Short mmCIF file of C-alpha atoms and ligand atoms in Angstrom, two decimals:
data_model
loop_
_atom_site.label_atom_id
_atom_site.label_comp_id
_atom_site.label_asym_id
_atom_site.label_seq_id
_atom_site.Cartn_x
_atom_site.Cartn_y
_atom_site.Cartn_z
CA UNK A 1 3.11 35.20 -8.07
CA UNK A 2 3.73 31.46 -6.92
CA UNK A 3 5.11 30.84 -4.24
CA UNK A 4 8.39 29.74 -3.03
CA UNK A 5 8.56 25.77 -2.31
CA UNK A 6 8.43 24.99 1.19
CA UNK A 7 11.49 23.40 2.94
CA UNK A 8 11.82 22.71 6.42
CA UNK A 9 14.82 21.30 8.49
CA UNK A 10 15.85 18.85 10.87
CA UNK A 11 12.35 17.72 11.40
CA UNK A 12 10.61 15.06 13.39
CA UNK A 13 8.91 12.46 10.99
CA UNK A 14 6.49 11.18 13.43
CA UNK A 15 3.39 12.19 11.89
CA UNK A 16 4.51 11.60 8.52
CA UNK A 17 4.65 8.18 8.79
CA UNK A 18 1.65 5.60 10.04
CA UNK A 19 3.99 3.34 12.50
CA UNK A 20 4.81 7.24 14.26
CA UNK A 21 8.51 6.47 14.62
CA UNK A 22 9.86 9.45 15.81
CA UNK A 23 12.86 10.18 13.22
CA UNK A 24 14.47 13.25 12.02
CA UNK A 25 15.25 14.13 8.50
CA UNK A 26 17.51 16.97 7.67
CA UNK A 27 15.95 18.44 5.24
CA UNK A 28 11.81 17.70 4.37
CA UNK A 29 10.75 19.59 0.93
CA UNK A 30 6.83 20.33 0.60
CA UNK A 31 6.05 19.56 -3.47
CA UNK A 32 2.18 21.05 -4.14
CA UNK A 33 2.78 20.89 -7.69
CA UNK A 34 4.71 19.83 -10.67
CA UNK A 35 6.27 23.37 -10.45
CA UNK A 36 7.83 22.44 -6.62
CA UNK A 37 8.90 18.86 -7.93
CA UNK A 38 11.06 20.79 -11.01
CA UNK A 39 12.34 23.20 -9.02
CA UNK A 40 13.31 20.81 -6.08
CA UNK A 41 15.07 18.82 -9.19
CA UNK A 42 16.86 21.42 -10.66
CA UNK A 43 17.75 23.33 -7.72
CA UNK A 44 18.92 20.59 -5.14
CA UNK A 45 19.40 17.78 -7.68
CA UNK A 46 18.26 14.17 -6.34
CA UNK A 47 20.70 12.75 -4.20
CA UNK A 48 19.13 9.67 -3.58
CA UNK A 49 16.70 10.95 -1.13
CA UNK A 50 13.25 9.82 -0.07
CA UNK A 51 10.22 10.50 -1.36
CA UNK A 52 6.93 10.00 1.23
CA UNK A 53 3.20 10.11 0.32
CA UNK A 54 1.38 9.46 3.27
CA UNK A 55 4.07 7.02 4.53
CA UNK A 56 1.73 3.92 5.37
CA UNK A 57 4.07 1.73 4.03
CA UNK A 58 7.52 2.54 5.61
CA UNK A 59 9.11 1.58 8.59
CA UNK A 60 11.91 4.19 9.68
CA UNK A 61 15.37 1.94 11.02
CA UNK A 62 17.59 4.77 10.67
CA UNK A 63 17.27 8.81 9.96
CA UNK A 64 16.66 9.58 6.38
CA UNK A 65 20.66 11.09 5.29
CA UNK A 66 19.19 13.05 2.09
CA UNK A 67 16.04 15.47 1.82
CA UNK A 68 12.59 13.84 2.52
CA UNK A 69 10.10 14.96 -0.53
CA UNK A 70 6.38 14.99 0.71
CA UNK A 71 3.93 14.88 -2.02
CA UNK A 72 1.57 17.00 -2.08
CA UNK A 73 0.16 17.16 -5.93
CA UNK A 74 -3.30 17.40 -6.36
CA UNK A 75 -6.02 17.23 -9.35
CA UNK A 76 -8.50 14.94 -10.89
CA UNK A 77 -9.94 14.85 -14.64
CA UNK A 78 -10.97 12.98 -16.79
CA UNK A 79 -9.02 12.37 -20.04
CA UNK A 80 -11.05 9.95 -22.45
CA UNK A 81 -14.70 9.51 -22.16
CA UNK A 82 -17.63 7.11 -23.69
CA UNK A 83 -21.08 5.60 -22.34
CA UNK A 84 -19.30 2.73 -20.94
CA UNK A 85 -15.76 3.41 -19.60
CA UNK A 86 -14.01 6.94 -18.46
CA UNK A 87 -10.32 7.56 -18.09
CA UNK A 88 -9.20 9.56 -15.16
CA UNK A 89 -5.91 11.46 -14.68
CA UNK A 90 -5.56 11.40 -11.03
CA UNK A 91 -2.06 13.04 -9.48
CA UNK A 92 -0.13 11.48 -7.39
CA UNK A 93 -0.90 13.46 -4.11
CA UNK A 94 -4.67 12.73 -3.86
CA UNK A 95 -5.27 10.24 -1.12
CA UNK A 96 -6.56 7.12 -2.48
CA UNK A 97 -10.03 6.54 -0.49
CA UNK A 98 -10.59 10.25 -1.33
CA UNK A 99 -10.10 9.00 -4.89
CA UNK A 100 -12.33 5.44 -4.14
CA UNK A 101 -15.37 7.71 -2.77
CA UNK A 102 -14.96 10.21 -5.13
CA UNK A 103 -15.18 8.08 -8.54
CA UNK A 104 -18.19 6.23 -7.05
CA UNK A 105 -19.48 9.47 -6.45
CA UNK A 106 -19.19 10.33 -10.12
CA UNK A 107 -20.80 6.86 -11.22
CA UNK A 108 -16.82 5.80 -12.15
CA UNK A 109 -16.68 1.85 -10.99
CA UNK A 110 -14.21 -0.29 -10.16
CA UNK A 111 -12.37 0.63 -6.94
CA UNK A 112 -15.19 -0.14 -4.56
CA UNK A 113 -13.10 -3.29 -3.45
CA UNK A 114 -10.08 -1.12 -3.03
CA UNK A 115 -11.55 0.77 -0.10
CA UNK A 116 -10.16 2.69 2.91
CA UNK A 117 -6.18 1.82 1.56
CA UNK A 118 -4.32 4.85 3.06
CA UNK A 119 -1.92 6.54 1.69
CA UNK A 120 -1.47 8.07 -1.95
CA UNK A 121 -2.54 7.41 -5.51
CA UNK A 122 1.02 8.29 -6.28
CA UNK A 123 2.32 5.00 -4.29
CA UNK A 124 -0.66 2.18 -5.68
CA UNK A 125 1.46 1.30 -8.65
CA UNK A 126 4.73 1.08 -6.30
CA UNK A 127 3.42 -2.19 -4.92
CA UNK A 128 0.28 -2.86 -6.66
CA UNK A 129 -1.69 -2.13 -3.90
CA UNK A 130 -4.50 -4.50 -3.55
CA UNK A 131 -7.27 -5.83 -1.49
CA UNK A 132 -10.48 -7.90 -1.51
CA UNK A 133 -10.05 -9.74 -4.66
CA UNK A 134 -9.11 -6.74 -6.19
CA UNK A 135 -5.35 -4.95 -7.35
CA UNK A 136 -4.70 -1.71 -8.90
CA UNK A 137 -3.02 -3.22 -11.87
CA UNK A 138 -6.70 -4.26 -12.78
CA UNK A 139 -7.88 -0.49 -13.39
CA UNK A 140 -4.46 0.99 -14.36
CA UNK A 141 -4.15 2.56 -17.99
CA UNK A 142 -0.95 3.61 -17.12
CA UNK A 143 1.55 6.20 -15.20
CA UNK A 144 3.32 9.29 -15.62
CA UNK A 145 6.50 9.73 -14.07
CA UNK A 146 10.02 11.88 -13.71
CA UNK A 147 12.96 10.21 -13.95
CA UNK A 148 14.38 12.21 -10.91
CA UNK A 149 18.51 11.97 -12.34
CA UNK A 150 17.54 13.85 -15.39
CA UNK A 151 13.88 15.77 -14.81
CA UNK A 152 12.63 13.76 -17.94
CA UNK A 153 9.03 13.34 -18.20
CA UNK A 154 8.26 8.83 -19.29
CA UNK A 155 5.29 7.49 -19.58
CA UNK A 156 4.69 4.04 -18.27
CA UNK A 157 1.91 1.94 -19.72
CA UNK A 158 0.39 -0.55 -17.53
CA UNK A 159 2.51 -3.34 -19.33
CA UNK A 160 5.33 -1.01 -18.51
CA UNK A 161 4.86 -1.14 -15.09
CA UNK A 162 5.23 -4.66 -14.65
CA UNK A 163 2.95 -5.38 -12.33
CA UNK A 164 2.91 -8.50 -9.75
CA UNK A 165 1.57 -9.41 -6.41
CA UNK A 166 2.78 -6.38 -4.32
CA UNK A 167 5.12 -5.48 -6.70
CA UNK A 168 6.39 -3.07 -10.10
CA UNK A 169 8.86 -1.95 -11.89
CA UNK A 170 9.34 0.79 -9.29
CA UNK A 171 9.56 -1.12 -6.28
CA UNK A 172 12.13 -3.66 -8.63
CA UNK A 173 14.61 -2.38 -11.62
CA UNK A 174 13.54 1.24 -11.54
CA UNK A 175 13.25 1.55 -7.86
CA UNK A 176 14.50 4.83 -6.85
CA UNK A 177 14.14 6.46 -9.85
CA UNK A 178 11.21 7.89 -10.88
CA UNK A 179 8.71 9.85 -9.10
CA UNK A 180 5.61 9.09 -10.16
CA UNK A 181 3.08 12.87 -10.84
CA UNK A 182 0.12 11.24 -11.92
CA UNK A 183 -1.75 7.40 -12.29
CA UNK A 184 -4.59 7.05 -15.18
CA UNK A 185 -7.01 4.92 -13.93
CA UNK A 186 -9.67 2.78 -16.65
CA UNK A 187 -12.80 2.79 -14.54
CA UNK A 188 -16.45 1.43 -15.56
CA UNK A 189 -19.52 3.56 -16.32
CA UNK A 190 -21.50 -0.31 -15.78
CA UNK A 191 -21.46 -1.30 -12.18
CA UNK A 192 -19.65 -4.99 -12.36
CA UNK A 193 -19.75 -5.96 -8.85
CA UNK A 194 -17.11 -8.12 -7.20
CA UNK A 195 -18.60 -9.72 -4.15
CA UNK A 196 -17.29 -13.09 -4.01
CA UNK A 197 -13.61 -12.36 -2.00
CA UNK A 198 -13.90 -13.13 1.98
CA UNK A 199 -16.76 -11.86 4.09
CA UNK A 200 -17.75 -9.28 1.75
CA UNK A 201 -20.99 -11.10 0.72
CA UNK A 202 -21.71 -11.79 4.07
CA UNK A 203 -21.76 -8.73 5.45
CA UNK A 204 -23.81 -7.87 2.83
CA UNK A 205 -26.29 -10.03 3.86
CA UNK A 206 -25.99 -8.36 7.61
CA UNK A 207 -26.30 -5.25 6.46
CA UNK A 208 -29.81 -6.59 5.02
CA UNK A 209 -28.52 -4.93 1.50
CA UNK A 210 -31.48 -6.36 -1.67
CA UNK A 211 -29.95 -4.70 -4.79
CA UNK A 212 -26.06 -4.47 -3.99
CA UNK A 213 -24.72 -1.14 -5.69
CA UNK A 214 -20.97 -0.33 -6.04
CA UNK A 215 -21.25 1.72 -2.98
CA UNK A 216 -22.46 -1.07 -0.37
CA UNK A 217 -19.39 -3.03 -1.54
CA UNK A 218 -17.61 0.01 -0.51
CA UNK A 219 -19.02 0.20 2.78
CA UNK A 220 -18.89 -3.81 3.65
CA UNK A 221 -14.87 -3.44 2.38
CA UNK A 222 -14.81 -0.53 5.00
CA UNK A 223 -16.71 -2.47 7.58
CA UNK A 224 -14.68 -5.52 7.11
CA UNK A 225 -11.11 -4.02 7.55
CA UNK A 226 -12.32 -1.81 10.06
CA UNK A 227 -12.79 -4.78 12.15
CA UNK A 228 -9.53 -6.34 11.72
CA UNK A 229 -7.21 -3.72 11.21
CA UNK A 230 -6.16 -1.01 13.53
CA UNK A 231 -6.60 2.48 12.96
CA UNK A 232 -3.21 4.16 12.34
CA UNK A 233 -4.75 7.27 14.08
CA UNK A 234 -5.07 5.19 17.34
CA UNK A 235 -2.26 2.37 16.75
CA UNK A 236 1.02 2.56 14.40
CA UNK A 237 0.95 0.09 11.88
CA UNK A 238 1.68 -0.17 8.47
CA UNK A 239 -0.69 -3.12 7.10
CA UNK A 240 0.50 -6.35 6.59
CA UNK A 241 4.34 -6.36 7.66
CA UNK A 242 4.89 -9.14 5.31
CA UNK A 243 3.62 -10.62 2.00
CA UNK A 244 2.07 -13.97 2.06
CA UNK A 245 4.55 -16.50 0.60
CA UNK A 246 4.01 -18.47 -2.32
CA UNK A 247 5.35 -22.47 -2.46
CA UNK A 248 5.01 -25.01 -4.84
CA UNK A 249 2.37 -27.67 -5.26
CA UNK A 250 4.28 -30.30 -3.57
CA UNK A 251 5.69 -28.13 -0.85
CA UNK A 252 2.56 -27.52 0.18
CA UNK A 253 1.17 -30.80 0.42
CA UNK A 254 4.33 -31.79 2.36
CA UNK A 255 3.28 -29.05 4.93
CA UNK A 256 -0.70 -29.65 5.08
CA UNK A 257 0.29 -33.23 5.81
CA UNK A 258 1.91 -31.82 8.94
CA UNK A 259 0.03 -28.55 9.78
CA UNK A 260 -4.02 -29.53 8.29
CA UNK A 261 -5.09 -26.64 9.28
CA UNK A 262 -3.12 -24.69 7.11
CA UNK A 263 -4.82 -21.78 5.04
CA UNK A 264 -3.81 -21.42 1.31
CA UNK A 265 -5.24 -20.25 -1.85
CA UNK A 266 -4.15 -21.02 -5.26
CA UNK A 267 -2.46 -19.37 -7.56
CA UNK A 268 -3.07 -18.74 -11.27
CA UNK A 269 0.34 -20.96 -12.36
CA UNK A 270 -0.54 -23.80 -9.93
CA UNK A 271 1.34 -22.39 -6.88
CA UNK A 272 -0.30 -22.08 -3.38
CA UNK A 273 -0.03 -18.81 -2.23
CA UNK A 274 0.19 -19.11 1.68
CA UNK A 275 -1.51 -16.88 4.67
CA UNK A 276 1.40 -15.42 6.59
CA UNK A 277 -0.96 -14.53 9.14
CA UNK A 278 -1.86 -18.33 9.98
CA UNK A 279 1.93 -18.84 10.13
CA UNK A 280 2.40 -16.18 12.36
CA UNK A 281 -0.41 -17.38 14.46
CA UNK A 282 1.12 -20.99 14.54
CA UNK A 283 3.71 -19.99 16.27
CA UNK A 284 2.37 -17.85 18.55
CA UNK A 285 2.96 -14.36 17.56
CA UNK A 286 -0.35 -12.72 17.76
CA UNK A 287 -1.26 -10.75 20.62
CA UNK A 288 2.68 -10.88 21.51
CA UNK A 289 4.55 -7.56 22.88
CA UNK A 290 8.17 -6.85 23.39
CA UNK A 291 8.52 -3.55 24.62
CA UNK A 292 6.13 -1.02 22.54
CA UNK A 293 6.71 -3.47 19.56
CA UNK A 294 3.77 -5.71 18.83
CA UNK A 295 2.21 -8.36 16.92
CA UNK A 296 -1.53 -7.28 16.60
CA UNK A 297 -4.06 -9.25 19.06
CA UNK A 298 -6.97 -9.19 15.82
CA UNK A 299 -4.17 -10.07 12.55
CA UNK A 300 -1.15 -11.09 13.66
CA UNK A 301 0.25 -9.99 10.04
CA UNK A 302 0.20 -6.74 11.05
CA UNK A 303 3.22 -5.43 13.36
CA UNK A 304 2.20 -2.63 15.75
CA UNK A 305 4.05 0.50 17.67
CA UNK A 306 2.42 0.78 21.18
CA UNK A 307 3.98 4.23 21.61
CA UNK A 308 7.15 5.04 21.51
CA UNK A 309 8.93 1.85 19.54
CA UNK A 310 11.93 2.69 17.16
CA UNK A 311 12.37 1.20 13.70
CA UNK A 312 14.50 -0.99 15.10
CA UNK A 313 12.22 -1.91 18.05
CA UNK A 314 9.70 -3.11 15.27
CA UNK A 315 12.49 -4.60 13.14
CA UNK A 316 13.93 -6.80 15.92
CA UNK A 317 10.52 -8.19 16.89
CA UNK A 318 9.94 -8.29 12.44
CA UNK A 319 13.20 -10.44 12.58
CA UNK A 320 12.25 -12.81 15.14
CA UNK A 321 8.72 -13.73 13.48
CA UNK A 322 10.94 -14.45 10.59
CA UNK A 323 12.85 -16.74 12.11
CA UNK A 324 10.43 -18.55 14.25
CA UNK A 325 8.06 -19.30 11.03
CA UNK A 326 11.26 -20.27 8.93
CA UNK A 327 12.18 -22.77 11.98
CA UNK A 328 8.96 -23.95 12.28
CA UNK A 329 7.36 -24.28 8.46
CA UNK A 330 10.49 -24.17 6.80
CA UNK A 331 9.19 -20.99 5.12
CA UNK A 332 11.12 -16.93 4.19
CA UNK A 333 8.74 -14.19 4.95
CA UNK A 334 9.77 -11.23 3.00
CA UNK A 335 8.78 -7.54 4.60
CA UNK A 336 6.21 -5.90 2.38
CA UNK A 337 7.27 -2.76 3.76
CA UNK A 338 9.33 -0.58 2.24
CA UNK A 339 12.45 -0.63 5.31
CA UNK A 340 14.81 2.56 5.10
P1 LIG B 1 4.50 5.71 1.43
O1 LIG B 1 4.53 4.82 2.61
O2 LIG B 1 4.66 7.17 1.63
O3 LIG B 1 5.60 5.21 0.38
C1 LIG B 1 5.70 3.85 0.05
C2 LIG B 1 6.86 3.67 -0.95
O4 LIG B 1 6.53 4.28 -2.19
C3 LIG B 1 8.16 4.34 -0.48
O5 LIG B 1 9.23 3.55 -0.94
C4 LIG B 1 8.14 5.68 -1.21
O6 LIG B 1 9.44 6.21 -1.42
C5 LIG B 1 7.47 5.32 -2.52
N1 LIG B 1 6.68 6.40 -3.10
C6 LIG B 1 5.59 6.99 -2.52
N2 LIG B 1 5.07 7.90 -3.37
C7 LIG B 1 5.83 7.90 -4.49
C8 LIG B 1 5.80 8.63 -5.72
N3 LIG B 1 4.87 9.57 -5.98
N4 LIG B 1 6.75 8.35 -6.65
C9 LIG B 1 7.68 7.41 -6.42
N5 LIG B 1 7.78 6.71 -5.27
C10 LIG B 1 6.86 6.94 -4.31
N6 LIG B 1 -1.64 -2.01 1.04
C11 LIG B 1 -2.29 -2.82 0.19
O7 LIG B 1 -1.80 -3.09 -0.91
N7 LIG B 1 -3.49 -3.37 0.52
C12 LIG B 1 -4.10 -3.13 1.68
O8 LIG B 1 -5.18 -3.66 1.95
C13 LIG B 1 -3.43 -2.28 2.62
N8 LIG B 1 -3.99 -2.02 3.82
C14 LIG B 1 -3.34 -1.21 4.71
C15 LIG B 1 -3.96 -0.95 5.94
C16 LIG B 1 -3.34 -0.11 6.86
C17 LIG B 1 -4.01 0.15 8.19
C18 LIG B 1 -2.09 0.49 6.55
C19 LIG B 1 -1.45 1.42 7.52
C20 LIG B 1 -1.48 0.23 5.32
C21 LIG B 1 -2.10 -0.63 4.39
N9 LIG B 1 -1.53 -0.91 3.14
C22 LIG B 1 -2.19 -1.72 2.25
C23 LIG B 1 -0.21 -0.36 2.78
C24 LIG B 1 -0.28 1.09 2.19
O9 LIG B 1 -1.50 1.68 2.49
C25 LIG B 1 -0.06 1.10 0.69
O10 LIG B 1 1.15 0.49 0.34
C26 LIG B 1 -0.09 2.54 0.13
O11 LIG B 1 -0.09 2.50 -1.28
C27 LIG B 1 1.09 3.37 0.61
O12 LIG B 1 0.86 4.70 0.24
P2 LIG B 1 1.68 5.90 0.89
O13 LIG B 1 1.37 7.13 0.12
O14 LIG B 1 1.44 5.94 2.34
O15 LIG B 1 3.17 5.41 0.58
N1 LIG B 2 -5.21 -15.62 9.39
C1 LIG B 2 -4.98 -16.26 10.59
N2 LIG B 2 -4.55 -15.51 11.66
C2 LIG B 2 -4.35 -14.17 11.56
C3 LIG B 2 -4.57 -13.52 10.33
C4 LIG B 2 -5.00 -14.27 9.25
O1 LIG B 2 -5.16 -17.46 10.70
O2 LIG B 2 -3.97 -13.58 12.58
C5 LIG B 2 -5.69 -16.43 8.24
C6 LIG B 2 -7.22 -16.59 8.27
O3 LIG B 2 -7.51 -17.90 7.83
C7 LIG B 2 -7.69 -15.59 7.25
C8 LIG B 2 -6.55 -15.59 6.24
O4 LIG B 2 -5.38 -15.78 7.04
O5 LIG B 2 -8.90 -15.99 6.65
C9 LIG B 2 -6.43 -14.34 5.41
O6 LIG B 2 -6.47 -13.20 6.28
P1 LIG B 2 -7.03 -11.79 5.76
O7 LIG B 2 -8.30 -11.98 5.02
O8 LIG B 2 -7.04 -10.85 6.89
O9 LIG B 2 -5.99 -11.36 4.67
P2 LIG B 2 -4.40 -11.40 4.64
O10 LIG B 2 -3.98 -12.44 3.66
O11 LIG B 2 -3.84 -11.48 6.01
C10 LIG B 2 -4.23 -9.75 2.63
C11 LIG B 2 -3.45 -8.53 2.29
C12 LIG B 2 -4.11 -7.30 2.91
C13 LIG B 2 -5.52 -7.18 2.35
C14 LIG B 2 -6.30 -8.44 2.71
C15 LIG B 2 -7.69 -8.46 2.12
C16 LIG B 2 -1.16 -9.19 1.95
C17 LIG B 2 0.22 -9.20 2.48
N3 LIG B 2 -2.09 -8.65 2.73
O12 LIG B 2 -4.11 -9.95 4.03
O13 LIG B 2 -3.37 -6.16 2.52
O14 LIG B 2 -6.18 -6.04 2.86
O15 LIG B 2 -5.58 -9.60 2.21
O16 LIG B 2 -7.62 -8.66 0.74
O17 LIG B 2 -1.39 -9.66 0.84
C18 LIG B 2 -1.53 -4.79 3.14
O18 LIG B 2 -1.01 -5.12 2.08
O19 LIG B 2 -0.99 -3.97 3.94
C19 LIG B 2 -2.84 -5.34 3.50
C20 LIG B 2 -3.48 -5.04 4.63
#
C-alpha cells in the first residue's frame, strides 16, 4: 500500500536552504513522487505556496505564509537512443551533480562543464543554470511540468522555455505556475570537449592531464569552483547574489575610459556583458562583514551568512552593494536569487 504523503508543521527551514536562515514555514509537504505532488494538488489546492528543491538559490526575508513543497522525485531513463546521441528523462528531484557524474558514468556527454551546481534538476531550467562556458539550455530537449491551478500535465519544448542568461519562462510569465516533474536532457554519445572557458585548460595542464576525457573537465570544473566558492556545508551562500549586468557598446567604452581595468566579455548582439564581481570589488565590498552578513573574502559576488544572519541581515548588506556600485559605475545589479 503507498504511503500517506508526509506533512510536517511549523518547521524550521534552516537546513533546507544553503544561506541556513533559520525560518519557519507552517506547513512543509514531502512530494517522493508524482503520486504526493497530485494528491498535495487535489487535496490542499495551491495557494500560492513555495516550492524548494535543494534551496541553493533562495534567500528567506520573511516566513513562507503558504505550505513549503520539498521535492523529492526521483528516476532516470533513457527515452530515445542511437550511436551518437541519447535522450534522458531525468525527474525533477535528482540532484544535479548526481545527474553530471552519473551520465559521464554512462558515456552520456555534455554536462562535464556543468559540474558540482547544487541543487535540483527540477530548478536548471528555472534560471538556466549555467557555468564554464556552458548553460543548460544547450542540452535541454525539453520539460515536463504541472500547471499547479489546474493539475494539468504541459509539455514545454526547449523553445518553450524561453531560455536566456539566468532566465525562463518560469522564472518570467509563468513564474509560479508550474512545477516542473521531469527535464529531458539531449546528451552526446561523442565526447566534444569544451575547454576553452577560464582556467579550465590550465588546470588541465597542472593536473599533467595528455588525452583530456569528459571526466577531467569534470574534475578541473570541480577543482576550479572549489577554490573560489565556499562550501554551503561550511559557509551559507547561495552563488552569485547577483547577475552580471549587461550595457551597451558605448556605455562601456564610456566606463573603461574611466575604470581600465574593467573586466567584460562580449555578448552575442554586440553588448558587453559586465563582471559584477569586479564592480563589487571596486568598491570595496569583498572581504566586508556587517554583522554575520558578508561579502566573500575569495568572490566578492557571492554574499555569505557567518552564522546566524536573517534574510534581511543579507538583504540589507545585498542593498547597500547595490547602491554603492550604482553610485559609483552608474550601473543596477539585479539579485539572481530568487528573494521570498
Ligand atoms: P531552489 O533554491 O530550491 O529553488 C530555486 C527557485 O526555483 C525557487 O523559486 C523555487 O520555487 C523554484 N523551483 C525549484 N524547483 C522547482 C520545480 N521542480 N518546479 C518549479 N519551480 C521550482 N547557479 C548557476 O546557474 N551556476 C552556477 O555556477 C552556480 N553555482 C552555485 C554555487 C553555489 C555554492 C551555490 C550555493 C549555488 C550556485 N548556483 C549556481 C545557484 C543554484 O545552485 C542553482 O540556481 C540551482 O539550480 C538551484 O537549485 P535548487 O534545487 O537548490 O533550487
Ligand atoms: N572578479 C573580480 N573580483 C571578484 C570576482 C570576480 O575582479 O571578487 C572578476 C575577475 O576578473 C574574474 C571575473 O570577474 O575573472 C569573472 O569571475 P568568475 O570567473 O568567478 O565568474 P563570475 O562571472 O563571477 C559566473 C557565474 C557563476 C559561474 C561562473 C563560472 C553569474 C552571475 N555567475 O560568475 O555562476 O559559476 O561564472 O562560469 O553569471 C551562480 O550563478 O550562482 C554562479 C556561481
Amino acid at each position: 500500500m503507498r504511503q500517506m504523503l508526509k506533512v510536517e508543521r511549523n518547521i524550521s527551514l534552516k537546513h533546507f536552504n544553503t544561506f541556513g536562515i533559520d525560518i519557519v514555514a507552517p506547513t512543509l509537504l514531502y512530494l517522493q513522487d508524482e503520486n504526493d505532488l497530485h494528491q498535495a494538488i487535489t487535496d490542499l489546492e495551491w495557494q500560492g505556496g513555495l516550492i524548494l528543491g535543494g534551496g541553493s538559490n533562495i534567500l528567506f526575508r520573511q516566513a513562507p505564509k503558504n505550505s513549503v513543497w520539498l521535492n523529492r522525485l526521483k528516476g532516470r531513463e533513457v527515452i530515445e537512443e542511437n550511436d551518437n546521441a541519447v535522450i534522458i528523462k531525468v525527474k525533477s528531484g535528482e540532484n544535479w551533480h548526481e545527474l553530471v557524474m552519473w551520465s559521464l558514468e554512462q558515456g552520456y556527454f555534455g554536462l562535464e562543464n556543468l559540474a558540482l551546481i547544487p541543487g535540483t534538476v527540477g530548478a536548471a531550467p528555472i534560471q538556466n543554470i549555467g557555468a564554464y562556458g556552458c548553460e543548460l539550455r544547450d542540452f535541454c530537449h525539453g520539460v515536463e511540468a504541472i500547471e499547479l491551478r489546474t493539475g494539468l500535465s504541459k509539455w514545454f519544448s526547449a523553445k518553450d522555455c524561453q531560455f536566456g542568461y539566468r532566465s525562463s519562462v518560469f522564472k518570467g510569465a509563468a513564474k509560479g505556475e508550474y512545477f516542473i516533474v521531469a527535464v529531458h536532457l539531449r546528451l552526446s554519445k561523442v565526447p566534444l570537449l569544451n575547454t576553452t572557458y577560464g582556467a579550465i585548460e590550465q588546470r588541465l595542464v597542472e593536473k599533467q592531464v595528455s588525452s583530456t576525457t569528459p571526466l577531467d573537465v569534470a574534475h578541473a570544473v570541480i577543482d576550479i569552483r572549489k577554490s573560489k566558492l565556499p562550501d554551503p556545508a561550511e559557509l551559507g551562500n547561495a552563488g552569485s547574489f547577483f547577475k552580471n549586468p549587461s550595457v551597451s557598446l558605448s556605455q562601456y567604452n564610456t566606463l573603461k575610459e574611466t575604470f581600465p581595468n574593467l573586466v567584460a566579455y562580449s555578448n552575442p548582439d554586440g553588448t558587453r556583458k559586465l563582471a559584477a564581481g569586479w564592480l563589487i570589488e571596486a568598491c570595496g565590498w569583498k572581504g566586508i562583514r556587517h554583522g554575520d552578513a558578508g561579502c566573500f573574502e575569495k568572490q566578492a559576488l557571492v554574499l555569505v551568512n557567518y552564522g546566524q544572519a536573517g534574510g534581511d541581515e543579507i538583504w540589507g548588506l545585498a542593498s547597500r552593494i547595490i547602491s554603492s556600485v550604482y553610485h559609483k559605475f552608474g550601473i543596477q545589479l539585479d539579485p539572481e536569487v530568487n528573494i521570498v
